[in-house]
């Protein structure tokens, strides 16, 4: 393919790392720089998660946010022989790719079964497998790098794309329709609740009821509403607004609360759960649910303190920076 300029402009043509077999050296350079190669996802806090979950051969595991399959791959290694992993993901675009990837690693249907569902559907997935409970449950609540890096999904303002943000593009309404219908008061509350946005009132007045077709149109409107902000503060505000809208479009807090409410019943006695969160609204809900479970005797142990990525991981993978890990252990013994 020939380009009119020095470099390709279309996202689909731009990144060599989207073809890792051909450009392995480029992929290695991207990783060495502390970035995530386009079209991939680097699992966060793998060693810490394996330590708190302590998966054993023969156990039943559930990865409730399968994503790229990085965490699932490591858990599968620990529960074999005799174990099985159920992988949940709501994304109909990425799930088949991840299933194919894990099959290539040798994980057949007898040890790994994928399900197109978000984490709130865990009880139904367990029931479909005639499983009364799992020994190991993981939920990584962050957005995958594949979703962030693909402009067609509308999760980021880095490249122009449709203002969508749906984890499952086949369901619900895109962020563009959501913004066009919402009132200023409701949007201000949403920005404050979903992302602790300090300029919620001004932003809501400028954005609510307006029609934005692309991600960059919305980013431009955010900058126009707050011209006094520095460049760094503007970038932070843009990320907070996009985060708040993504949470609302996908009804993430409702799904998380359902998941947390059902969680103890989905664990076998002595079973372990680990949850990775990426902002205060998620972490606050997980912390309260675990504390309530311990108080009510449903959990025998919970994390005393939140676990964060090491300095080395934050340096090598900048997207790990906001991550917080909490864990709990189901009361009772096998």
Coordinates of C-alpha atoms in Angstrom, one line a residue:
X1 CA 0.0 0.0 0.0
X2 CA 1.3 3.5 -0.9
X3 CA 0.6 6.6 1.2
X4 CA 0.5 10.2 0.0
X5 CA 2.5 11.3 3.0
X6 CA 5.4 10.0 5.0
X7 CA 3.2 7.9 7.3
X8 CA -0.2 6.2 7.0
X9 CA -3.0 8.2 8.6
X10 CA -5.7 5.5 9.0
X11 CA -5.6 3.7 12.3
X12 CA -6.0 0.4 10.6
X13 CA -2.8 0.9 8.7
X14 CA -0.7 2.8 11.3
X15 CA 0.4 0.3 13.9
X16 CA 2.9 -2.4 12.9
X17 CA 2.4 -4.1 16.3
X18 CA -1.1 -5.0 15.1
X19 CA 0.8 -7.6 13.0
X20 CA 3.1 -9.1 15.7
X21 CA 4.2 -12.1 13.7
X22 CA 5.7 -9.8 11.0
X23 CA 6.9 -7.0 13.3
X24 CA 8.1 -8.7 16.5
X25 CA 11.0 -6.3 16.9
X26 CA 8.5 -3.3 16.8
X27 CA 6.3 -5.0 19.4
X28 CA 9.3 -5.5 21.7
X29 CA 10.3 -1.9 21.4
X30 CA 6.8 -0.7 22.3
X31 CA 6.7 -2.9 25.4
X32 CA 10.2 -1.8 26.4
X33 CA 9.0 1.8 26.3
X34 CA 6.3 1.1 28.9
X35 CA 3.4 1.1 26.4
X36 CA 0.9 -1.5 25.3
X37 CA 1.1 -2.7 21.7
X38 CA -2.0 -1.7 19.7
X39 CA -4.6 -4.5 19.6
X40 CA -3.2 -6.3 22.7
X41 CA -3.7 -6.1 26.4
X42 CA -1.1 -6.6 29.1
X43 CA -2.5 -8.2 32.2
X44 CA -2.0 -6.2 35.4
X45 CA -0.6 -7.5 38.7
X46 CA -0.5 -11.1 37.6
X47 CA 1.9 -12.2 40.4
X48 CA -0.1 -10.5 43.1
X49 CA -3.4 -12.0 41.8
X50 CA -1.9 -15.5 41.7
X51 CA -0.6 -15.1 45.2
X52 CA -4.0 -14.1 46.7
X53 CA -6.1 -16.5 44.7
X54 CA -3.6 -19.4 45.1
X55 CA -5.2 -21.5 42.3
X56 CA -4.6 -25.3 42.7
X57 CA -4.8 -28.3 40.4
X58 CA -8.4 -29.6 40.0
X59 CA -10.1 -26.3 41.0
X60 CA -12.9 -24.5 39.3
X61 CA -12.1 -21.0 38.3
X62 CA -14.1 -18.1 36.8
X63 CA -12.5 -15.2 35.0
X64 CA -15.4 -12.8 34.9
X65 CA -13.7 -10.3 32.6
X66 CA -11.8 -12.4 30.2
X67 CA -10.5 -9.6 28.0
X68 CA -7.3 -10.6 26.2
X69 CA -7.0 -13.7 28.3
X70 CA -3.7 -12.9 30.0
X71 CA -4.9 -13.6 33.6
X72 CA -6.9 -16.6 32.4
X73 CA -3.9 -18.1 30.8
X74 CA -1.9 -18.0 34.0
X75 CA -4.7 -19.3 36.1
X76 CA -5.3 -22.2 33.7
X77 CA -1.6 -23.2 34.1
X78 CA -2.2 -23.5 37.9
X79 CA -5.5 -25.4 38.0
X80 CA -4.3 -28.1 35.6
X81 CA -4.5 -31.1 35.6
X82 CA -8.2 -31.6 36.5
X83 CA -9.3 -28.0 36.7
X84 CA -11.6 -25.9 34.6
X85 CA -11.9 -22.2 33.9
X86 CA -15.2 -20.4 32.8
X87 CA -14.4 -17.1 31.0
X88 CA -17.0 -14.3 30.9
X89 CA -16.9 -11.3 28.6
X90 CA -19.6 -9.1 27.3
X91 CA -17.7 -8.0 24.2
X92 CA -18.8 -9.9 21.1
X93 CA -15.9 -8.5 19.0
X94 CA -13.0 -9.5 21.3
X95 CA -14.4 -12.7 22.9
X96 CA -14.0 -14.9 19.8
X97 CA -10.4 -13.7 19.3
X98 CA -9.5 -14.5 22.9
X99 CA -11.1 -17.9 22.7
X100 CA -9.0 -18.7 19.6
X101 CA -5.9 -17.4 21.3
X102 CA -6.3 -19.6 24.3
X103 CA -7.1 -22.6 22.1
X104 CA -3.8 -22.0 20.3
X105 CA -2.1 -22.3 23.7
X106 CA -3.6 -25.8 24.1
X107 CA -6.5 -25.1 26.4
X108 CA -9.3 -27.3 25.0
X109 CA -13.0 -27.3 25.6
X110 CA -12.6 -29.7 28.5
X111 CA -10.6 -27.1 30.5
X112 CA -11.8 -23.7 29.2
X113 CA -15.3 -22.5 28.3
X114 CA -16.1 -18.9 27.2
X115 CA -19.4 -17.2 27.8
X116 CA -20.6 -13.9 26.3
X117 CA -21.8 -12.3 29.5
X118 CA -20.8 -9.6 31.9
X119 CA -19.8 -10.4 35.5
X120 CA -23.3 -9.9 36.7
X121 CA -24.2 -13.1 34.9
X122 CA -21.8 -15.3 36.9
X123 CA -24.6 -17.3 38.7
X124 CA -26.2 -18.2 35.4
X125 CA -22.9 -19.4 34.0
X126 CA -22.2 -21.5 37.0
X127 CA -25.6 -23.1 36.8
X128 CA -25.2 -23.8 33.1
X129 CA -22.2 -25.9 34.0
X130 CA -23.9 -27.7 36.9
X131 CA -21.4 -26.0 39.2
X132 CA -22.5 -25.0 42.7
X133 CA -19.6 -22.7 43.3
X134 CA -16.1 -21.7 42.1
X135 CA -12.9 -22.1 44.0
X136 CA -11.3 -19.0 42.4
X137 CA -13.0 -15.9 41.0
X138 CA -11.3 -13.0 39.3
X139 CA -12.8 -9.7 38.0
X140 CA -10.7 -7.1 36.3
X141 CA -13.0 -4.1 36.0
X142 CA -10.8 -2.1 33.7
X143 CA -11.4 -1.4 30.0
X144 CA -9.2 -3.5 27.8
X145 CA -6.5 -2.0 25.7
X146 CA -8.1 -3.5 22.6
X147 CA -11.2 -1.4 23.3
X148 CA -9.3 1.8 24.2
X149 CA -7.0 1.6 21.2
X150 CA -9.7 0.9 18.6
X151 CA -11.2 4.2 17.4
X152 CA -14.3 2.4 16.1
X153 CA -15.3 1.6 19.7
X154 CA -15.3 5.2 20.8
X155 CA -13.7 4.8 24.2
X156 CA -10.8 7.3 23.7
X157 CA -10.3 10.7 22.2
X158 CA -6.8 9.8 21.0
X159 CA -8.2 9.1 17.5
X160 CA -11.4 10.3 15.9
X161 CA -14.1 7.6 16.0
X162 CA -17.9 7.3 16.6
X163 CA -18.9 8.4 20.1
X164 CA -20.1 4.9 21.1
X165 CA -18.4 3.4 24.3
X166 CA -20.6 0.3 24.4
X167 CA -18.8 -2.9 25.7
X168 CA -21.4 -4.8 23.6
X169 CA -22.1 -2.7 20.5
X170 CA -25.2 -4.9 19.8
X171 CA -27.0 -3.7 22.9
X172 CA -28.1 -0.4 24.4
X173 CA -27.5 3.1 23.2
X174 CA -24.2 4.8 22.2
X175 CA -22.8 7.6 24.3
X176 CA -23.8 10.1 21.5
X177 CA -27.5 9.2 22.0
X178 CA -27.1 9.2 25.8
X179 CA -25.6 12.7 25.9
X180 CA -28.3 14.0 23.5
X181 CA -31.1 12.9 25.8
X182 CA -29.8 13.6 29.2
X183 CA -30.6 16.8 31.2
X184 CA -27.9 19.1 32.6
X185 CA -28.8 18.3 36.2
X186 CA -28.7 14.6 35.6
X187 CA -25.3 14.8 33.8
X188 CA -23.8 16.9 36.6
X189 CA -24.8 14.3 39.1
X190 CA -23.4 11.5 36.8
X191 CA -20.1 13.3 36.3
X192 CA -19.7 13.8 40.1
X193 CA -20.7 10.2 41.0
X194 CA -18.9 8.3 38.2
X195 CA -15.6 10.2 38.0
X196 CA -15.4 12.8 40.9
X197 CA -15.3 15.5 38.3
X198 CA -14.8 18.9 40.0
X199 CA -16.2 20.9 37.1
X200 CA -19.3 18.8 36.7
X201 CA -21.8 21.7 36.7
X202 CA -20.0 23.7 34.0
X203 CA -19.4 20.7 31.9
X204 CA -23.0 19.5 32.2
X205 CA -24.3 22.8 31.1
X206 CA -22.1 22.7 28.0
X207 CA -22.6 19.0 27.0
X208 CA -26.1 17.9 28.1
X209 CA -28.7 17.7 25.3
X210 CA -26.1 18.4 22.6
X211 CA -25.3 16.2 19.6
X212 CA -21.7 14.9 19.3
X213 CA -21.0 12.4 16.6
X214 CA -17.3 11.7 17.2
X215 CA -15.0 11.4 20.2
X216 CA -12.9 14.4 19.1
X217 CA -16.0 16.5 18.8
X218 CA -16.8 15.8 22.4
X219 CA -13.2 16.4 23.5
X220 CA -13.3 19.7 21.7
X221 CA -16.5 20.7 23.5
X222 CA -14.9 19.8 26.9
X223 CA -11.9 22.0 26.2
X224 CA -14.2 24.8 25.0
X225 CA -16.2 24.6 28.3
X226 CA -13.1 25.0 30.4
X227 CA -10.7 27.3 28.5
X228 CA -8.9 28.4 31.7
X229 CA -7.5 24.9 32.5
X230 CA -3.9 24.0 31.9
X231 CA -3.1 21.4 29.2
X232 CA -2.6 18.7 31.8
X233 CA -5.7 19.5 33.7
X234 CA -7.7 19.5 30.5
X235 CA -6.4 16.1 29.6
X236 CA -7.5 14.8 33.0
X237 CA -10.9 16.3 32.7
X238 CA -11.4 14.7 29.2
X239 CA -10.5 11.3 30.7
X240 CA -12.9 11.8 33.6
X241 CA -15.8 12.7 31.3
X242 CA -15.2 9.8 29.0
X243 CA -14.9 7.5 32.0
X244 CA -18.2 8.8 33.5
X245 CA -20.0 8.3 30.2
X246 CA -18.6 4.8 29.7
X247 CA -19.8 3.7 33.1
X248 CA -23.3 5.1 32.5
X249 CA -23.6 3.8 28.9
X250 CA -22.7 0.3 30.1
X251 CA -24.6 0.5 33.4
X252 CA -21.4 -0.7 35.1
X253 CA -22.2 0.2 38.7
X254 CA -25.5 -1.7 38.6
X255 CA -23.7 -4.7 37.1
X256 CA -21.0 -4.5 39.7
X257 CA -23.5 -4.2 42.6
X258 CA -25.3 -7.3 41.3
X259 CA -22.0 -9.2 41.0
X260 CA -21.0 -8.3 44.6
X261 CA -24.4 -9.2 46.0
X262 CA -24.3 -12.7 44.4
X263 CA -20.5 -13.2 44.9
X264 CA -20.5 -15.1 48.3
X265 CA -23.1 -17.6 46.9
X266 CA -20.9 -18.2 43.8
X267 CA -17.9 -19.2 45.9
X268 CA -17.2 -22.6 47.4
X269 CA -16.4 -22.7 51.1
X270 CA -12.8 -21.5 51.3
X271 CA -13.0 -20.1 47.8
X272 CA -11.0 -16.9 47.0
X273 CA -12.0 -13.9 45.0
X274 CA -9.8 -11.0 43.7
X275 CA -11.1 -7.8 42.1
X276 CA -9.1 -5.2 40.3
X277 CA -10.6 -1.7 40.2
X278 CA -9.5 1.4 38.5
X279 CA -11.3 4.3 40.1
X280 CA -12.8 5.3 43.4
X281 CA -16.5 4.5 42.6
X282 CA -15.6 0.8 41.8
X283 CA -13.1 0.5 44.7
X284 CA -15.6 2.0 47.2
X285 CA -18.3 -0.5 46.3
X286 CA -15.9 -3.5 46.5
X287 CA -14.5 -2.4 49.8
X288 CA -17.9 -2.0 51.4
X289 CA -19.2 -5.3 50.0
X290 CA -16.2 -7.2 51.4
X291 CA -16.4 -5.5 54.8
X292 CA -20.1 -6.3 55.0
X293 CA -19.4 -9.9 54.0
X294 CA -16.8 -10.2 56.7
X295 CA -19.2 -8.7 59.3
X296 CA -22.0 -11.0 58.3
X297 CA -19.8 -14.1 58.4
X298 CA -19.9 -14.8 54.7
X299 CA -16.1 -14.1 54.3
X300 CA -13.5 -15.4 56.7
X301 CA -10.8 -13.0 55.6
X302 CA -10.6 -9.9 53.4
X303 CA -7.7 -7.7 52.4
X304 CA -6.5 -5.4 55.2
X305 CA -5.2 -2.8 52.7
X306 CA -5.6 -2.2 49.0
X307 CA -2.8 -3.7 46.9
X308 CA -1.2 -1.6 44.2
X309 CA 1.1 -2.3 41.3
X310 CA 4.8 -2.3 42.0
X311 CA 6.9 0.7 40.9
X312 CA 8.5 -1.5 38.3
X313 CA 5.1 -2.5 36.8
X314 CA 3.9 1.1 36.8
X315 CA 7.0 2.1 34.9
X316 CA 6.8 -0.8 32.4
X317 CA 3.0 -0.5 31.9
X318 CA 1.7 3.0 32.4
X319 CA -1.9 1.7 32.2
X320 CA -1.5 -0.2 35.5
X321 CA -1.1 3.0 37.5
X322 CA -4.7 3.5 38.8
X323 CA -5.2 -0.3 39.6
X324 CA -6.3 -1.4 43.0
X325 CA -6.5 -5.0 44.1
X326 CA -8.8 -6.3 46.9
X327 CA -9.4 -9.9 47.8
X328 CA -11.7 -12.0 50.1
X329 CA -12.0 -15.6 51.2
X330 CA -15.3 -17.4 51.6
X331 CA -16.1 -18.6 55.1
X332 CA -16.2 -22.4 55.8
X333 CA -13.9 -25.3 54.8
X334 CA -13.9 -28.0 52.2

